[in-house]
Amino acid sequence: MSLNVPFGEWLPDQPALNNPGVTRAHNVIPGSGPFYKPFPSPEQYAPTSLPSRPYAAISLLDNLRNAHVYAASQRKLFTQDPGTANWTDISRPAGYNTAEIEGWRFTEAYGLVVGTNYSDPPQYIDATKGTRFGDLTTLVKARYVTTLRDFVLVGNTFDAFDGAVPYRVRWSAIGNPMDWNFSATTQADFQDILGGGPVQAVIGGEEGTVLLKSQIVKMVYVGSPAIFEFKTIYQNKGCAIPQSVISADGKIFFYGEDGFYMMENDKLNPIGKGKIDAWFKANSNQAGFDRMTVSIDPHNKLVIWLYASIDSYDLTPDQLLIFNYDTGAWSTGASPVQFLFNSLSLPETLAALDRYGSLDAVPASLDSPVWAGGRAFLAAMNDRGTIYSFSGPSMLATIETGEYPTAALLAQQIQGVQGDRALVRGASPKVHGRADVTVQVAGKVTPQQTGMYGTGSTINANGWCPLRSDARYHRYRLTLSGGWSMAMGLEIDAVPTGSR
């Protein structure tokens, strides 16, 4: 007698008993349907280094369509040399004094890369012809920066007249990021937003979105004399972790006081509610939230947060939280890297690959998008600034199901089944590709017991993993490695055994 156990969504906030999804989905990617795909391991892309851990990074095309990658350490700014792939110092001569608890943010405007760290004046470089960063303005410092229509917008500011104003946003002259003098003619101005706490993020585009601690405000350009109209779209809802914010495909993702949210067309969707919010709160180290990074996997429609888990006592980011924003499904991953960012590949020639010594030492396959130049890919760095691409072998994956009353499920399919116990004799993994698969079963008689997984069983010539567990409730653990492509579920071979 067989039962089908499909792999549904990862729902750790739901009870294990009769969980409609799975209770663990680790080192996997939620697919476009009820299945999971392997998560590739990071491979070294460039053996370069920074003088401190990375604080921020941005990648863009200049006015001539050449790709550039910029990064910030605590006291310097860098660009990646396309010839050597090494970081090249292009800081202003005086360097920077970024406070340990602060960070860098970047934006692009009018061919300029603009960065801010709150400790120093905003910096800029012409991506096409610039050789070093310099002061964009000395009139304001800010924690956050974005490009809104024809303006550079900063939030959570400091200036010589008013000091620290965490609830303020301020913008440059229209069409001129270099001019920050208040003027009705140039439209450079500011706005204090009251009642929502400090500004936590500013998101640009045709319209602006300001995420405060407990308020979300929309900025709509109306021209002089008001310049922008400010409309509160949510009160008592806001962003708790500034480092959690990212936007993609017209959507804004962030972590609020009560969990993860996605905002689209000014509508908030609590994407983690009843799914992973409680799990994340229990399994993350809140003291390490200032080192969280978030990035987009453009090929798989994923948002990926990298954070310090509860086991990371030194606050080093070590875990990935993965969200498929097409399907709303989640998963997790272990991370040997400490910083995520979105990169554009720099153009490479076969001659340039000589720096790796041999083709066997090249860190990604020759048809990988990282070599084409201008291709977007998910990138990472370790705490030394070495760059990685997620193009390596699949990481060791684990999927665990909920607990199911096996005999009761058999009774739904077969008339005459008596009792509440069943003997599980085997499981057939529904997996595509050349996978190395191990299946374990855990059985228990009462919901209060702790089910212990038995010895792992591998697939025999008939496609079954032999198992043996006589109990009322069963759950299953699937471990995958090798060249698998999709994991969809298990087929269980079981027979009823009565009530004792």
Short mmCIF file of C-alpha atoms in Angstrom, two decimals:
data_model
loop_
_atom_site.label_atom_id
_atom_site.label_comp_id
_atom_site.label_asym_id
_atom_site.label_seq_id
_atom_site.Cartn_x
_atom_site.Cartn_y
_atom_site.Cartn_z
CA MET A 1 0.00 0.00 0.00
CA SER A 2 1.44 3.36 -0.96
CA LEU A 3 0.95 6.94 0.14
CA ASN A 4 2.11 10.06 -1.66
CA VAL A 5 3.81 12.72 0.47
CA PRO A 6 4.33 15.86 -1.65
CA PHE A 7 6.80 18.52 -0.57
CA GLY A 8 4.74 21.61 0.15
CA GLU A 9 5.89 24.98 1.47
CA TRP A 10 8.38 25.22 4.29
CA LEU A 11 6.16 26.12 7.27
CA PRO A 12 8.20 25.95 10.48
CA ASP A 13 5.69 28.16 12.34
CA GLN A 14 3.02 25.46 11.92
CA PRO A 15 2.89 22.35 14.16
CA ALA A 16 4.81 19.36 12.88
CA LEU A 17 1.71 17.17 13.32
CA ASN A 18 -0.28 17.29 10.07
CA ASN A 19 1.88 20.13 8.78
CA PRO A 20 0.55 20.93 5.29
CA GLY A 21 4.08 21.61 4.05
CA VAL A 22 7.54 20.62 5.24
CA THR A 23 9.25 21.43 8.52
CA ARG A 24 12.72 21.87 7.04
CA ALA A 25 13.92 22.95 3.61
CA HIS A 26 17.64 23.59 3.95
CA ASN A 27 20.17 24.39 1.21
CA VAL A 28 17.39 24.33 -1.35
CA ILE A 29 15.56 26.90 -3.50
CA PRO A 30 11.73 27.02 -3.58
CA GLY A 31 10.76 26.19 -7.16
CA SER A 32 8.03 27.69 -9.30
CA GLY A 33 5.65 24.96 -8.08
CA PRO A 34 5.46 22.37 -5.27
CA PHE A 35 9.08 21.33 -5.56
CA TYR A 36 12.57 22.39 -4.51
CA LYS A 37 15.75 22.95 -6.49
CA PRO A 38 19.39 22.68 -5.33
CA PHE A 39 21.16 25.74 -3.98
CA PRO A 40 24.64 26.08 -5.54
CA SER A 41 27.67 26.59 -3.34
CA PRO A 42 29.75 29.77 -3.64
CA GLU A 43 32.96 29.50 -5.66
CA GLN A 44 35.79 32.01 -5.61
CA TYR A 45 35.41 34.49 -8.44
CA ALA A 46 38.25 36.87 -7.60
CA PRO A 47 41.01 36.21 -5.01
CA THR A 48 41.13 39.86 -4.01
CA SER A 49 40.87 41.43 -0.56
CA LEU A 50 39.74 44.50 1.37
CA PRO A 51 41.38 46.06 4.45
CA SER A 52 38.23 45.34 6.50
CA ARG A 53 35.00 43.44 6.10
CA PRO A 54 32.83 44.77 3.27
CA TYR A 55 30.30 47.43 4.25
CA ALA A 56 28.47 47.86 0.93
CA ALA A 57 28.75 47.21 -2.80
CA ILE A 58 27.08 48.38 -5.99
CA SER A 59 27.40 47.36 -9.63
CA LEU A 60 26.26 49.35 -12.67
CA LEU A 61 26.80 50.17 -16.33
CA ASP A 62 28.39 53.53 -17.12
CA ASN A 63 27.32 55.84 -19.98
CA LEU A 64 29.38 53.76 -22.41
CA ARG A 65 27.71 50.51 -21.25
CA ASN A 66 30.82 49.28 -19.44
CA ALA A 67 30.24 47.35 -16.21
CA HIS A 68 31.71 48.58 -12.92
CA VAL A 69 31.72 47.16 -9.40
CA TYR A 70 32.31 49.38 -6.37
CA ALA A 71 32.72 48.38 -2.72
CA ALA A 72 33.21 50.03 0.65
CA SER A 73 35.36 48.96 3.55
CA GLN A 74 35.26 50.82 6.83
CA ARG A 75 37.75 53.51 5.78
CA LYS A 76 38.13 53.22 2.00
CA LEU A 77 36.20 52.92 -1.26
CA PHE A 78 37.23 50.59 -4.09
CA THR A 79 36.50 49.55 -7.64
CA GLN A 80 37.17 46.14 -9.15
CA ASP A 81 39.85 46.24 -11.82
CA PRO A 82 38.55 44.37 -14.91
CA GLY A 83 42.05 43.27 -15.88
CA THR A 84 43.14 41.75 -12.57
CA ALA A 85 39.73 41.43 -10.79
CA ASN A 86 41.43 42.96 -7.74
CA TRP A 87 40.02 45.78 -5.64
CA THR A 88 41.64 49.14 -6.45
CA ASP A 89 41.57 51.94 -3.87
CA ILE A 90 39.82 55.02 -5.31
CA SER A 91 39.03 56.77 -2.01
CA ARG A 92 39.33 60.49 -1.56
CA PRO A 93 42.82 61.28 -0.21
CA ALA A 94 41.61 61.80 3.37
CA GLY A 95 39.87 58.43 3.52
CA TYR A 96 36.80 57.88 5.68
CA ASN A 97 35.84 57.46 9.32
CA THR A 98 32.85 55.14 9.15
CA ALA A 99 31.62 54.30 12.63
CA GLU A 100 31.57 50.58 13.40
CA ILE A 101 27.78 50.53 13.82
CA GLU A 102 27.18 52.50 10.62
CA GLY A 103 27.30 51.30 7.05
CA TRP A 104 27.62 52.56 3.49
CA ARG A 105 24.75 52.94 1.00
CA PHE A 106 25.08 53.61 -2.72
CA THR A 107 22.92 54.89 -5.54
CA GLU A 108 23.39 55.83 -9.19
CA ALA A 109 22.32 59.16 -10.68
CA TYR A 110 23.25 60.89 -13.94
CA GLY A 111 26.21 58.56 -14.48
CA LEU A 112 27.49 59.20 -10.96
CA VAL A 113 27.92 56.67 -8.16
CA VAL A 114 26.89 58.32 -4.89
CA GLY A 115 27.70 56.80 -1.50
CA THR A 116 26.95 57.85 2.05
CA ASN A 117 28.02 56.54 5.46
CA TYR A 118 26.69 59.24 7.88
CA SER A 119 30.19 59.78 9.32
CA ASP A 120 31.52 61.65 6.27
CA PRO A 121 30.09 63.89 3.54
CA PRO A 122 28.34 61.99 0.72
CA GLN A 123 30.83 60.78 -1.89
CA TYR A 124 30.60 60.58 -5.67
CA ILE A 125 32.52 59.39 -8.69
CA ASP A 126 31.80 59.66 -12.41
CA ALA A 127 31.48 56.00 -13.42
CA THR A 128 32.60 56.71 -16.99
CA LYS A 129 35.71 58.80 -16.45
CA GLY A 130 36.23 59.33 -12.72
CA THR A 131 39.42 58.16 -11.04
CA ARG A 132 38.67 58.89 -7.37
CA PHE A 133 35.72 59.57 -5.13
CA GLY A 134 35.23 63.10 -3.82
CA ASP A 135 32.77 65.07 -1.69
CA LEU A 136 29.37 65.43 -3.34
CA THR A 137 28.43 68.15 -0.84
CA THR A 138 29.51 69.26 2.61
CA LEU A 139 26.08 70.64 3.53
CA VAL A 140 24.57 67.38 4.76
CA LYS A 141 25.49 63.89 5.94
CA ALA A 142 23.02 61.03 5.82
CA ARG A 143 22.54 57.35 6.56
CA TYR A 144 20.47 56.46 3.50
CA VAL A 145 20.47 57.52 -0.14
CA THR A 146 18.50 56.81 -3.32
CA THR A 147 17.63 58.34 -6.68
CA LEU A 148 14.09 59.72 -6.92
CA ARG A 149 13.06 60.95 -10.37
CA ASP A 150 15.54 63.80 -11.12
CA PHE A 151 16.82 64.14 -7.56
CA VAL A 152 19.26 62.46 -5.21
CA LEU A 153 17.35 61.86 -1.99
CA VAL A 154 18.92 61.23 1.43
CA GLY A 155 17.30 60.28 4.71
CA ASN A 156 18.16 60.35 8.43
CA THR A 157 20.39 63.42 8.15
CA PHE A 158 22.95 65.51 9.98
CA ASP A 159 23.89 69.11 9.13
CA ALA A 160 25.74 72.00 10.75
CA PHE A 161 22.54 73.97 11.48
CA ASP A 162 20.16 71.37 12.95
CA GLY A 163 22.54 68.56 13.90
CA ALA A 164 21.09 65.06 13.81
CA VAL A 165 17.55 64.91 12.44
CA PRO A 166 16.75 61.21 12.07
CA TYR A 167 13.22 61.84 10.75
CA ARG A 168 14.30 64.16 7.90
CA VAL A 169 14.61 63.56 4.18
CA ARG A 170 16.49 66.01 1.98
CA TRP A 171 17.00 66.20 -1.76
CA SER A 172 19.34 67.83 -4.26
CA ALA A 173 18.54 70.35 -6.96
CA ILE A 174 16.48 68.92 -9.79
CA GLY A 175 18.80 67.46 -12.40
CA ASN A 176 21.92 68.38 -10.42
CA PRO A 177 23.13 66.00 -7.68
CA MET A 178 25.99 68.41 -6.88
CA ASP A 179 23.75 71.29 -5.70
CA TRP A 180 22.25 71.02 -2.20
CA ASN A 181 21.59 74.70 -1.41
CA PHE A 182 17.92 75.26 -0.59
CA SER A 183 16.27 77.10 -3.46
CA ALA A 184 12.76 77.53 -4.85
CA THR A 185 14.34 77.82 -8.28
CA THR A 186 16.40 74.59 -8.20
CA GLN A 187 13.82 72.83 -5.93
CA ALA A 188 16.51 71.58 -3.50
CA ASP A 189 14.75 71.26 -0.13
CA PHE A 190 13.94 69.03 2.85
CA GLN A 191 10.99 67.63 4.76
CA ASP A 192 10.68 66.48 8.36
CA ILE A 193 8.34 63.50 8.75
CA LEU A 194 6.89 63.37 12.25
CA GLY A 195 5.20 60.60 14.18
CA GLY A 196 7.04 57.61 12.76
CA GLY A 197 10.45 57.60 14.40
CA PRO A 198 13.72 57.60 12.45
CA VAL A 199 14.00 57.07 8.73
CA GLN A 200 15.14 53.48 8.14
CA ALA A 201 15.31 53.43 4.33
CA VAL A 202 14.53 55.54 1.27
CA ILE A 203 13.45 53.84 -1.96
CA GLY A 204 13.47 55.78 -5.21
CA GLY A 205 12.02 55.47 -8.66
CA GLU A 206 9.23 57.49 -10.25
CA GLU A 207 7.73 57.88 -6.79
CA GLY A 208 9.56 57.68 -3.47
CA THR A 209 8.88 55.49 -0.46
CA VAL A 210 10.20 56.38 2.98
CA LEU A 211 10.29 53.57 5.52
CA LEU A 212 10.40 54.86 9.08
CA LYS A 213 10.47 52.87 12.29
CA SER A 214 6.67 52.89 12.61
CA GLN A 215 5.38 54.66 9.51
CA ILE A 216 5.47 54.32 5.73
CA VAL A 217 5.27 57.50 3.66
CA LYS A 218 4.89 58.06 -0.07
CA MET A 219 6.67 60.91 -1.88
CA VAL A 220 5.01 62.13 -5.09
CA TYR A 221 6.55 64.90 -7.20
CA VAL A 222 4.14 67.83 -7.71
CA GLY A 223 6.57 70.60 -8.72
CA SER A 224 7.04 74.06 -7.19
CA PRO A 225 6.29 75.38 -4.71
CA ALA A 226 5.57 72.21 -2.68
CA ILE A 227 7.94 70.08 -4.83
CA PHE A 228 6.84 66.79 -3.20
CA GLU A 229 3.57 65.69 -1.67
CA PHE A 230 4.02 63.46 1.38
CA LYS A 231 1.28 60.95 2.10
CA THR A 232 1.27 58.53 5.03
CA ILE A 233 0.06 55.20 3.68
CA TYR A 234 0.69 53.16 6.86
CA GLN A 235 0.83 54.31 10.47
CA ASN A 236 2.16 52.01 13.20
CA LYS A 237 3.74 49.83 10.52
CA GLY A 238 7.35 50.30 9.52
CA CYS A 239 10.82 48.85 9.16
CA ALA A 240 12.64 47.38 12.15
CA ILE A 241 15.90 46.41 10.40
CA PRO A 242 17.27 48.95 7.88
CA GLN A 243 19.65 46.33 6.50
CA SER A 244 16.68 44.11 5.52
CA VAL A 245 15.33 46.48 2.85
CA ILE A 246 15.55 45.78 -0.88
CA SER A 247 13.38 46.45 -3.92
CA ALA A 248 12.90 44.38 -7.07
CA ASP A 249 10.33 44.15 -9.86
CA GLY A 250 8.23 46.95 -8.37
CA LYS A 251 8.17 45.31 -4.93
CA ILE A 252 9.77 46.42 -1.66
CA PHE A 253 10.83 43.80 0.89
CA PHE A 254 11.69 44.50 4.53
CA TYR A 255 11.48 43.22 8.08
CA GLY A 256 8.98 44.95 10.38
CA GLU A 257 8.57 44.66 14.12
CA ASP A 258 6.29 41.65 13.66
CA GLY A 259 7.85 39.93 10.65
CA PHE A 260 8.68 40.10 6.97
CA TYR A 261 6.67 42.21 4.52
CA MET A 262 6.40 42.77 0.80
CA MET A 263 4.87 46.03 -0.42
CA GLU A 264 3.55 46.29 -3.97
CA ASN A 265 1.36 49.08 -5.32
CA ASP A 266 1.29 50.53 -1.79
CA LYS A 267 -0.26 47.33 -0.42
CA LEU A 268 1.45 45.49 2.42
CA ASN A 269 1.60 41.70 2.35
CA PRO A 270 2.84 39.95 5.54
CA ILE A 271 4.80 37.32 3.64
CA GLY A 272 6.17 35.58 6.73
CA LYS A 273 2.98 35.50 8.83
CA GLY A 274 2.08 31.98 9.90
CA LYS A 275 5.03 30.66 7.93
CA ILE A 276 8.49 31.70 9.14
CA ASP A 277 8.24 34.89 11.26
CA ALA A 278 8.27 33.12 14.63
CA TRP A 279 11.01 30.77 13.43
CA PHE A 280 13.22 33.67 12.32
CA LYS A 281 12.76 35.54 15.59
CA ALA A 282 13.78 32.42 17.55
CA ASN A 283 16.70 31.49 15.31
CA SER A 284 18.36 34.83 14.57
CA ASN A 285 20.84 36.79 16.68
CA GLN A 286 19.27 40.23 16.99
CA ALA A 287 22.56 41.76 18.14
CA GLY A 288 23.95 41.02 14.66
CA PHE A 289 21.20 42.65 12.60
CA ASP A 290 23.50 45.56 11.65
CA ARG A 291 25.55 43.05 9.62
CA MET A 292 22.58 41.63 7.73
CA THR A 293 22.73 41.93 3.94
CA VAL A 294 20.03 41.22 1.37
CA SER A 295 20.24 40.58 -2.34
CA ILE A 296 18.21 39.45 -5.33
CA ASP A 297 18.75 36.30 -7.36
CA PRO A 298 17.49 37.69 -10.67
CA HIS A 299 17.38 34.32 -12.40
CA ASN A 300 15.24 32.49 -9.82
CA LYS A 301 13.08 35.43 -8.60
CA LEU A 302 14.49 35.14 -5.08
CA VAL A 303 15.12 37.56 -2.25
CA ILE A 304 17.92 36.25 -0.02
CA TRP A 305 18.74 37.61 3.42
CA LEU A 306 22.11 36.73 5.00
CA TYR A 307 22.10 37.10 8.79
CA ALA A 308 23.74 35.92 12.00
CA SER A 309 21.96 32.89 13.44
CA ILE A 310 21.37 32.31 17.13
CA ASP A 311 24.48 30.10 17.11
CA SER A 312 26.72 32.89 15.76
CA TYR A 313 28.11 34.17 19.03
CA ASP A 314 30.57 36.54 17.32
CA LEU A 315 27.70 37.97 15.17
CA THR A 316 29.24 36.74 11.90
CA PRO A 317 26.48 36.23 9.30
CA ASP A 318 26.18 32.50 8.69
CA GLN A 319 22.63 31.70 7.53
CA LEU A 320 20.53 32.42 4.43
CA LEU A 321 16.78 33.02 4.44
CA ILE A 322 15.38 32.57 0.93
CA PHE A 323 12.03 33.84 -0.41
CA ASN A 324 10.55 33.11 -3.83
CA TYR A 325 8.51 36.23 -4.55
CA ASP A 326 6.63 34.57 -7.41
CA THR A 327 5.26 31.72 -5.30
CA GLY A 328 5.53 33.07 -1.74
CA ALA A 329 7.54 30.02 -0.60
CA TRP A 330 10.57 30.05 1.72
CA SER A 331 13.69 27.99 2.41
CA THR A 332 17.04 28.31 4.22
CA GLY A 333 20.71 27.79 3.52
CA ALA A 334 24.05 27.66 5.28
CA SER A 335 26.49 30.36 4.24
CA PRO A 336 30.28 30.11 4.17
CA VAL A 337 30.34 33.76 2.97
CA GLN A 338 29.50 36.81 5.06
CA PHE A 339 28.21 39.45 2.62
CA LEU A 340 25.73 39.37 -0.28
CA PHE A 341 25.38 41.80 -3.17
CA ASN A 342 24.15 41.98 -6.75
CA SER A 343 26.94 42.25 -9.27
CA LEU A 344 27.41 42.76 -12.96
CA SER A 345 30.10 40.62 -14.47
CA LEU A 346 33.11 42.47 -15.83
CA PRO A 347 34.07 41.60 -19.41
CA GLU A 348 36.62 38.79 -19.56
CA THR A 349 38.75 37.43 -22.37
CA LEU A 350 40.42 34.04 -22.50
CA ALA A 351 43.75 35.84 -22.14
CA ALA A 352 42.53 37.47 -18.92
CA LEU A 353 41.72 34.04 -17.53
CA ASP A 354 45.45 33.25 -17.58
CA ARG A 355 45.68 34.72 -14.11
CA TYR A 356 44.06 31.51 -12.79
CA GLY A 357 46.95 29.41 -14.11
CA SER A 358 44.88 26.69 -15.79
CA LEU A 359 41.34 26.03 -16.92
CA ASP A 360 40.94 23.63 -14.00
CA ALA A 361 41.55 26.55 -11.62
CA VAL A 362 38.99 28.88 -13.25
CA PRO A 363 36.34 29.41 -10.53
CA ALA A 364 33.27 29.15 -12.78
CA SER A 365 32.42 27.36 -16.00
CA LEU A 366 33.26 29.20 -19.22
CA ASP A 367 29.57 29.53 -20.11
CA SER A 368 28.73 31.10 -16.74
CA PRO A 369 27.21 34.61 -16.89
CA VAL A 370 29.97 35.93 -14.65
CA TRP A 371 32.38 36.07 -17.64
CA ALA A 372 30.15 37.78 -20.23
CA GLY A 373 30.37 41.35 -18.94
CA GLY A 374 27.31 43.30 -17.85
CA ARG A 375 25.39 40.18 -16.84
CA ALA A 376 23.61 40.31 -13.49
CA PHE A 377 24.40 37.58 -10.99
CA LEU A 378 24.18 36.90 -7.28
CA ALA A 379 27.57 37.61 -5.72
CA ALA A 380 29.10 37.43 -2.27
CA MET A 381 32.19 38.31 -0.29
CA ASN A 382 33.80 36.89 2.79
CA ASP A 383 35.02 39.07 5.64
CA ARG A 384 38.30 39.63 3.78
CA GLY A 385 36.64 40.99 0.64
CA THR A 386 37.28 37.96 -1.55
CA ILE A 387 34.54 37.77 -4.19
CA TYR A 388 32.43 34.67 -4.84
CA SER A 389 29.76 33.66 -7.32
CA PHE A 390 27.11 31.06 -6.57
CA SER A 391 28.18 28.71 -9.35
CA GLY A 392 29.66 25.74 -7.48
CA PRO A 393 28.31 22.23 -6.82
CA SER A 394 24.99 21.89 -5.06
CA MET A 395 25.19 22.17 -1.29
CA LEU A 396 24.14 19.19 0.81
CA ALA A 397 20.35 19.58 1.04
CA THR A 398 17.87 18.45 3.68
CA ILE A 399 14.07 18.33 3.44
CA GLU A 400 11.96 17.13 6.37
CA THR A 401 8.24 16.46 6.23
CA GLY A 402 5.61 16.95 8.89
CA GLU A 403 4.28 14.15 11.06
CA TYR A 404 1.43 12.09 9.63
CA PRO A 405 -0.90 9.44 11.14
CA THR A 406 0.02 6.78 8.61
CA ALA A 407 -2.75 4.28 9.37
CA ALA A 408 -5.41 6.99 9.22
CA LEU A 409 -4.12 8.09 5.80
CA LEU A 410 -4.23 4.49 4.60
CA ALA A 411 -7.83 4.20 5.83
CA GLN A 412 -8.80 7.16 3.64
CA GLN A 413 -7.68 5.20 0.58
CA ILE A 414 -8.49 1.60 1.50
CA GLN A 415 -11.73 0.32 3.00
CA GLY A 416 -11.51 -1.95 5.98
CA VAL A 417 -8.27 -0.66 7.48
CA GLN A 418 -8.46 -1.12 11.25
CA GLY A 419 -6.36 0.35 14.05
CA ASP A 420 -4.17 3.41 14.29
CA ARG A 421 -0.68 1.98 13.78
CA ALA A 422 1.18 1.26 10.57
CA LEU A 423 4.47 -0.28 9.53
CA VAL A 424 6.44 1.86 7.11
CA ARG A 425 8.51 -0.47 4.92
CA GLY A 426 10.11 1.93 2.45
CA ALA A 427 10.10 5.25 0.67
CA SER A 428 10.63 6.13 -2.99
CA PRO A 429 12.02 9.66 -3.43
CA LYS A 430 10.48 11.65 -6.25
CA VAL A 431 13.65 13.38 -7.41
CA HIS A 432 14.85 14.35 -10.87
CA GLY A 433 18.50 14.11 -11.85
CA ARG A 434 21.50 12.05 -10.86
CA ALA A 435 21.11 12.45 -7.12
CA ASP A 436 22.67 10.73 -4.15
CA VAL A 437 19.64 10.35 -1.87
CA THR A 438 19.25 9.14 1.69
CA VAL A 439 15.88 8.76 3.44
CA GLN A 440 15.28 8.41 7.19
CA VAL A 441 12.04 7.82 9.05
CA ALA A 442 11.07 8.79 12.60
CA GLY A 443 8.09 7.13 14.27
CA LYS A 444 6.28 7.71 17.52
CA VAL A 445 3.13 6.48 19.25
CA THR A 446 1.92 9.72 20.87
CA PRO A 447 2.24 13.33 19.73
CA GLN A 448 4.08 14.12 22.98
CA GLN A 449 6.96 11.77 22.25
CA THR A 450 10.18 12.82 20.59
CA GLY A 451 10.59 10.96 17.34
CA MET A 452 14.14 9.80 16.66
CA TYR A 453 15.29 9.35 13.07
CA GLY A 454 16.60 5.94 12.21
CA THR A 455 19.57 4.99 10.05
CA GLY A 456 19.60 6.50 6.60
CA SER A 457 18.63 4.27 3.70
CA THR A 458 19.81 4.67 0.11
CA ILE A 459 17.93 3.91 -3.10
CA ASN A 460 18.00 0.31 -4.32
CA ALA A 461 17.72 -0.92 -7.92
CA ASN A 462 13.91 -0.64 -7.80
CA GLY A 463 13.97 3.02 -6.72
CA TRP A 464 13.05 2.35 -3.09
CA CYS A 465 14.82 3.14 0.18
CA PRO A 466 14.09 0.22 2.56
CA LEU A 467 12.83 1.40 5.96
CA ARG A 468 11.18 -0.09 9.02
CA SER A 469 9.14 1.83 11.56
CA ASP A 470 5.96 0.63 13.29
CA ALA A 471 4.19 3.58 14.95
CA ARG A 472 1.14 5.85 14.80
CA TYR A 473 2.91 8.94 13.48
CA HIS A 474 5.75 9.13 10.96
CA ARG A 475 7.89 11.85 9.51
CA TYR A 476 10.67 11.65 6.91
CA ARG A 477 14.02 13.26 6.26
CA LEU A 478 15.44 13.41 2.74
CA THR A 479 19.15 14.22 2.27
CA LEU A 480 20.34 15.06 -1.24
CA SER A 481 23.67 15.64 -2.94
CA GLY A 482 25.05 15.24 -6.43
CA GLY A 483 23.48 16.39 -9.69
CA TRP A 484 19.80 16.50 -8.78
CA SER A 485 17.52 19.16 -10.28
CA MET A 486 14.10 18.85 -8.59
CA ALA A 487 12.75 17.24 -5.41
CA MET A 488 8.97 16.82 -5.39
CA GLY A 489 8.09 14.38 -2.62
CA LEU A 490 8.07 10.78 -1.42
CA GLU A 491 6.01 7.70 -2.09
CA ILE A 492 5.61 5.67 1.10
CA ASP A 493 5.12 1.91 1.29
CA ALA A 494 3.18 1.08 4.48
CA VAL A 495 0.75 -1.51 5.88
CA PRO A 496 -1.65 -1.20 8.86
CA THR A 497 -0.62 -3.16 11.96
CA GLY A 498 -3.54 -2.65 14.35
CA SER A 499 -3.76 -0.77 17.60
CA ARG A 500 -0.87 -2.06 19.71
#
